[in-house]
């Protein structure tokens, strides 16, 4: 899940960064507001992601209480719902994205596709077991990058094509391989796998750090694109 957040922010950043080269969206506070919503949604995912990692460490160390488990389950459920909301927001933004870069939504399609996108798959995985490492970490970074490349080959202007067999089979194989190595319940993890899970937690924190950096880039690119006057109008509009 943490790799998904980082990769999503990376894709957005790689395209929005081109706005710094002089392409203008227009000095429009409404445009800025919409783009800032995307940035804030990503930041929220990072904040909840760090909360999940802290709780996972407590559960792994045997310090978790029933309240800790309940909190972990609640935050994980909220994270899955907010991931779905972000996927919908990005889907609604296809037209705006096309004004930034026609390739942007095509690159995002493997992540946000409603039927078989990776964010959808993670949301479904999260309903299977709240405490498994597969639910928490989903897919290794190498698998994630490979699947996005396969998905891009099947993507069109409206998302993934109807014929997506190669992509779906690749996801199924990756999930199956990952689940074959998973810890089914980190609360009951044997001592021998603690180091493995801690390594995954450290990798997840690195993913979140990258995602936070990308959020800063996205925010800066947005202000460059719409201009400081539009951002000032947006701030006045958002003032409680």
mmCIF file of C-alpha atoms in Angstrom, residues 43-227:
data_model
loop_
_atom_site.group_PDB
_atom_site.id
_atom_site.type_symbol
_atom_site.label_atom_id
_atom_site.label_comp_id
_atom_site.label_asym_id
_atom_site.label_seq_id
_atom_site.Cartn_x
_atom_site.Cartn_y
_atom_site.Cartn_z
ATOM 1 C CA UNK A 43 -0.890 13.942 2.281
ATOM 2 C CA UNK A 44 -3.757 12.446 4.292
ATOM 3 C CA UNK A 45 -2.838 8.981 2.988
ATOM 4 C CA UNK A 46 0.751 9.571 4.120
ATOM 5 C CA UNK A 47 -0.349 10.655 7.610
ATOM 6 C CA UNK A 48 -2.597 7.621 8.087
ATOM 7 C CA UNK A 49 0.090 5.404 6.579
ATOM 8 C CA UNK A 50 2.563 6.469 9.257
ATOM 9 C CA UNK A 51 -0.076 5.832 11.938
ATOM 10 C CA UNK A 52 -0.548 2.300 10.582
ATOM 11 C CA UNK A 53 3.189 1.648 10.676
ATOM 12 C CA UNK A 54 3.487 2.816 14.287
ATOM 13 C CA UNK A 55 0.605 0.551 15.302
ATOM 14 C CA UNK A 56 2.051 -2.343 13.275
ATOM 15 C CA UNK A 57 5.303 -2.036 15.222
ATOM 16 C CA UNK A 58 3.399 -2.191 18.508
ATOM 17 C CA UNK A 59 1.477 -5.263 17.382
ATOM 18 C CA UNK A 60 4.662 -6.932 16.166
ATOM 19 C CA UNK A 61 6.450 -6.251 19.462
ATOM 20 C CA UNK A 62 3.617 -7.736 21.471
ATOM 21 C CA UNK A 63 2.779 -4.349 22.982
ATOM 22 C CA UNK A 64 -0.608 -4.160 21.322
ATOM 23 C CA UNK A 65 -3.803 -4.200 23.348
ATOM 24 C CA UNK A 66 -7.321 -4.961 22.084
ATOM 25 C CA UNK A 67 -7.683 -1.195 21.742
ATOM 26 C CA UNK A 68 -4.539 -1.095 19.565
ATOM 27 C CA UNK A 69 -5.954 -3.787 17.285
ATOM 28 C CA UNK A 70 -9.250 -1.946 17.066
ATOM 29 C CA UNK A 71 -7.486 1.314 16.229
ATOM 30 C CA UNK A 72 -5.389 -0.410 13.567
ATOM 31 C CA UNK A 73 -8.479 -1.937 11.948
ATOM 32 C CA UNK A 74 -10.290 1.397 12.028
ATOM 33 C CA UNK A 75 -7.440 3.347 10.433
ATOM 34 C CA UNK A 76 -6.917 0.651 7.805
ATOM 35 C CA UNK A 77 -10.600 0.787 6.901
ATOM 36 C CA UNK A 78 -10.490 4.584 6.686
ATOM 37 C CA UNK A 79 -7.356 4.369 4.536
ATOM 38 C CA UNK A 80 -9.103 2.002 2.118
ATOM 39 C CA UNK A 81 -12.111 4.334 1.879
ATOM 40 C CA UNK A 82 -9.930 7.386 1.287
ATOM 41 C CA UNK A 83 -7.917 5.541 -1.353
ATOM 42 C CA UNK A 84 -11.224 4.848 -3.126
ATOM 43 C CA UNK A 85 -12.172 8.533 -2.813
ATOM 44 C CA UNK A 86 -8.844 9.620 -4.293
ATOM 45 C CA UNK A 87 -9.302 7.154 -7.143
ATOM 46 C CA UNK A 88 -12.698 8.713 -7.874
ATOM 47 C CA UNK A 89 -11.253 12.239 -7.660
ATOM 48 C CA UNK A 90 -8.553 11.361 -10.173
ATOM 49 C CA UNK A 91 -11.140 9.753 -12.439
ATOM 50 C CA UNK A 92 -13.194 12.939 -12.372
ATOM 51 C CA UNK A 93 -10.070 14.913 -13.255
ATOM 52 C CA UNK A 94 -9.371 13.299 -16.634
ATOM 53 C CA UNK A 95 -10.305 16.426 -18.576
ATOM 54 C CA UNK A 96 -8.185 18.686 -16.392
ATOM 55 C CA UNK A 97 -5.289 16.247 -16.558
ATOM 56 C CA UNK A 98 -5.447 16.334 -20.346
ATOM 57 C CA UNK A 99 -4.769 20.080 -20.209
ATOM 58 C CA UNK A 100 -1.598 19.320 -18.246
ATOM 59 C CA UNK A 101 -0.347 16.395 -20.297
ATOM 60 C CA UNK A 102 -2.326 14.051 -22.533
ATOM 61 C CA UNK A 103 -0.278 11.089 -21.284
ATOM 62 C CA UNK A 104 -0.980 11.681 -17.592
ATOM 63 C CA UNK A 105 -4.244 9.767 -17.267
ATOM 64 C CA UNK A 106 -2.909 6.963 -19.473
ATOM 65 C CA UNK A 107 -0.037 6.511 -17.026
ATOM 66 C CA UNK A 108 -2.425 6.633 -14.068
ATOM 67 C CA UNK A 109 -4.912 4.136 -15.543
ATOM 68 C CA UNK A 110 -3.216 1.007 -14.084
ATOM 69 C CA UNK A 111 -3.462 2.625 -10.652
ATOM 70 C CA UNK A 112 -6.989 4.060 -10.701
ATOM 71 C CA UNK A 113 -9.016 1.815 -13.021
ATOM 72 C CA UNK A 114 -12.294 0.977 -11.271
ATOM 73 C CA UNK A 115 -12.397 -2.699 -12.245
ATOM 74 C CA UNK A 116 -8.848 -3.919 -11.871
ATOM 75 C CA UNK A 117 -6.593 -0.984 -11.041
ATOM 76 C CA UNK A 118 -3.979 -1.487 -8.343
ATOM 77 C CA UNK A 119 -5.704 0.872 -5.890
ATOM 78 C CA UNK A 120 -8.917 -1.115 -6.355
ATOM 79 C CA UNK A 121 -7.055 -4.369 -5.812
ATOM 80 C CA UNK A 122 -5.454 -3.078 -2.624
ATOM 81 C CA UNK A 123 -8.856 -1.980 -1.306
ATOM 82 C CA UNK A 124 -10.212 -5.462 -1.882
ATOM 83 C CA UNK A 125 -7.161 -7.009 -0.257
ATOM 84 C CA UNK A 126 -7.685 -4.843 2.811
ATOM 85 C CA UNK A 127 -11.117 -6.419 3.319
ATOM 86 C CA UNK A 128 -9.656 -9.936 3.436
ATOM 87 C CA UNK A 129 -7.401 -9.598 6.479
ATOM 88 C CA UNK A 130 -6.662 -6.450 8.434
ATOM 89 C CA UNK A 131 -3.500 -7.819 10.022
ATOM 90 C CA UNK A 132 -1.661 -9.647 7.226
ATOM 91 C CA UNK A 133 1.551 -8.275 5.739
ATOM 92 C CA UNK A 134 0.026 -8.657 2.273
ATOM 93 C CA UNK A 135 -2.787 -6.318 3.283
ATOM 94 C CA UNK A 136 -0.397 -3.821 4.824
ATOM 95 C CA UNK A 137 2.340 -3.822 2.160
ATOM 96 C CA UNK A 138 0.443 -5.332 -0.816
ATOM 97 C CA UNK A 139 3.140 -5.767 -3.492
ATOM 98 C CA UNK A 140 6.934 -5.368 -3.586
ATOM 99 C CA UNK A 141 8.258 -2.299 -5.414
ATOM 100 C CA UNK A 142 9.653 -4.314 -8.335
ATOM 101 C CA UNK A 143 6.332 -6.083 -8.895
ATOM 102 C CA UNK A 144 4.477 -2.787 -8.647
ATOM 103 C CA UNK A 145 6.668 -1.126 -11.279
ATOM 104 C CA UNK A 146 6.337 -4.110 -13.593
ATOM 105 C CA UNK A 147 2.550 -4.159 -13.292
ATOM 106 C CA UNK A 148 2.290 -0.445 -14.050
ATOM 107 C CA UNK A 149 4.332 -0.989 -17.214
ATOM 108 C CA UNK A 150 2.051 -3.862 -18.247
ATOM 109 C CA UNK A 151 -1.007 -1.724 -17.492
ATOM 110 C CA UNK A 152 0.269 1.213 -19.523
ATOM 111 C CA UNK A 153 0.489 -1.079 -22.552
ATOM 112 C CA UNK A 154 -3.236 -1.834 -22.161
ATOM 113 C CA UNK A 155 -4.384 1.720 -21.389
ATOM 114 C CA UNK A 156 -6.425 4.036 -23.567
ATOM 115 C CA UNK A 157 -7.933 7.525 -23.120
ATOM 116 C CA UNK A 158 -10.830 6.068 -21.094
ATOM 117 C CA UNK A 159 -8.728 3.804 -18.909
ATOM 118 C CA UNK A 160 -7.754 0.170 -19.352
ATOM 119 C CA UNK A 161 -9.094 -1.551 -22.458
ATOM 120 C CA UNK A 162 -11.765 -4.224 -22.289
ATOM 121 C CA UNK A 163 -9.115 -6.769 -23.253
ATOM 122 C CA UNK A 164 -6.901 -6.704 -20.184
ATOM 123 C CA UNK A 165 -6.099 -10.383 -19.766
ATOM 124 C CA UNK A 166 -2.321 -9.915 -19.672
ATOM 125 C CA UNK A 167 -2.625 -7.225 -17.009
ATOM 126 C CA UNK A 168 -5.076 -9.154 -14.815
ATOM 127 C CA UNK A 169 -3.014 -12.353 -15.029
ATOM 128 C CA UNK A 170 0.123 -10.420 -14.071
ATOM 129 C CA UNK A 171 -1.641 -8.962 -11.012
ATOM 130 C CA UNK A 172 -2.974 -12.375 -9.991
ATOM 131 C CA UNK A 173 0.490 -13.918 -10.224
ATOM 132 C CA UNK A 174 2.066 -11.108 -8.212
ATOM 133 C CA UNK A 175 -0.580 -11.251 -5.489
ATOM 134 C CA UNK A 176 -0.329 -15.042 -5.296
ATOM 135 C CA UNK A 177 3.455 -14.940 -4.969
ATOM 136 C CA UNK A 178 3.254 -12.225 -2.320
ATOM 137 C CA UNK A 179 0.607 -14.063 -0.308
ATOM 138 C CA UNK A 180 2.702 -17.229 -0.344
ATOM 139 C CA UNK A 181 5.278 -15.335 1.750
ATOM 140 C CA UNK A 182 2.898 -13.316 3.885
ATOM 141 C CA UNK A 183 2.528 -13.216 7.649
ATOM 142 C CA UNK A 184 -1.163 -13.883 8.078
ATOM 143 C CA UNK A 185 -1.462 -11.985 11.364
ATOM 144 C CA UNK A 186 1.294 -9.677 12.591
ATOM 145 C CA UNK A 187 -0.116 -9.928 16.131
ATOM 146 C CA UNK A 188 0.813 -13.627 16.129
ATOM 147 C CA UNK A 189 3.972 -13.443 14.024
ATOM 148 C CA UNK A 190 6.648 -15.976 15.041
ATOM 149 C CA UNK A 191 9.920 -14.496 16.221
ATOM 150 C CA UNK A 192 11.696 -15.713 13.110
ATOM 151 C CA UNK A 193 9.820 -13.338 10.799
ATOM 152 C CA UNK A 194 10.052 -10.184 12.915
ATOM 153 C CA UNK A 195 13.151 -8.967 11.090
ATOM 154 C CA UNK A 196 11.434 -9.531 7.745
ATOM 155 C CA UNK A 197 8.427 -7.442 8.759
ATOM 156 C CA UNK A 198 10.606 -4.698 10.249
ATOM 157 C CA UNK A 199 12.495 -4.509 6.947
ATOM 158 C CA UNK A 200 9.190 -4.033 5.148
ATOM 159 C CA UNK A 201 8.184 -1.330 7.632
ATOM 160 C CA UNK A 202 11.471 0.508 7.004
ATOM 161 C CA UNK A 203 10.890 0.271 3.248
ATOM 162 C CA UNK A 204 7.337 1.575 3.696
ATOM 163 C CA UNK A 205 8.624 4.594 5.624
ATOM 164 C CA UNK A 206 11.019 5.345 2.771
ATOM 165 C CA UNK A 207 8.078 5.157 0.357
ATOM 166 C CA UNK A 208 6.100 7.609 2.486
ATOM 167 C CA UNK A 209 9.051 9.996 2.650
ATOM 168 C CA UNK A 210 9.245 10.004 -1.146
ATOM 169 C CA UNK A 211 5.498 10.567 -1.413
ATOM 170 C CA UNK A 212 5.712 13.566 0.935
ATOM 171 C CA UNK A 213 8.501 15.039 -1.186
ATOM 172 C CA UNK A 214 6.394 14.583 -4.308
ATOM 173 C CA UNK A 215 3.502 16.373 -2.594
ATOM 174 C CA UNK A 216 5.753 19.408 -2.080
ATOM 175 C CA UNK A 217 6.676 19.309 -5.770
ATOM 176 C CA UNK A 218 3.010 19.057 -6.789
ATOM 177 C CA UNK A 219 2.031 21.984 -4.636
ATOM 178 C CA UNK A 220 4.852 24.121 -6.019
ATOM 179 C CA UNK A 221 4.007 23.152 -9.610
ATOM 180 C CA UNK A 222 0.375 24.092 -9.013
ATOM 181 C CA UNK A 223 1.260 27.587 -7.811
ATOM 182 C CA UNK A 224 3.634 28.048 -10.737
ATOM 183 C CA UNK A 225 0.915 26.970 -13.155
ATOM 184 C CA UNK A 226 -1.960 29.102 -11.889
ATOM 185 C CA UNK A 227 0.042 31.984 -10.455
#
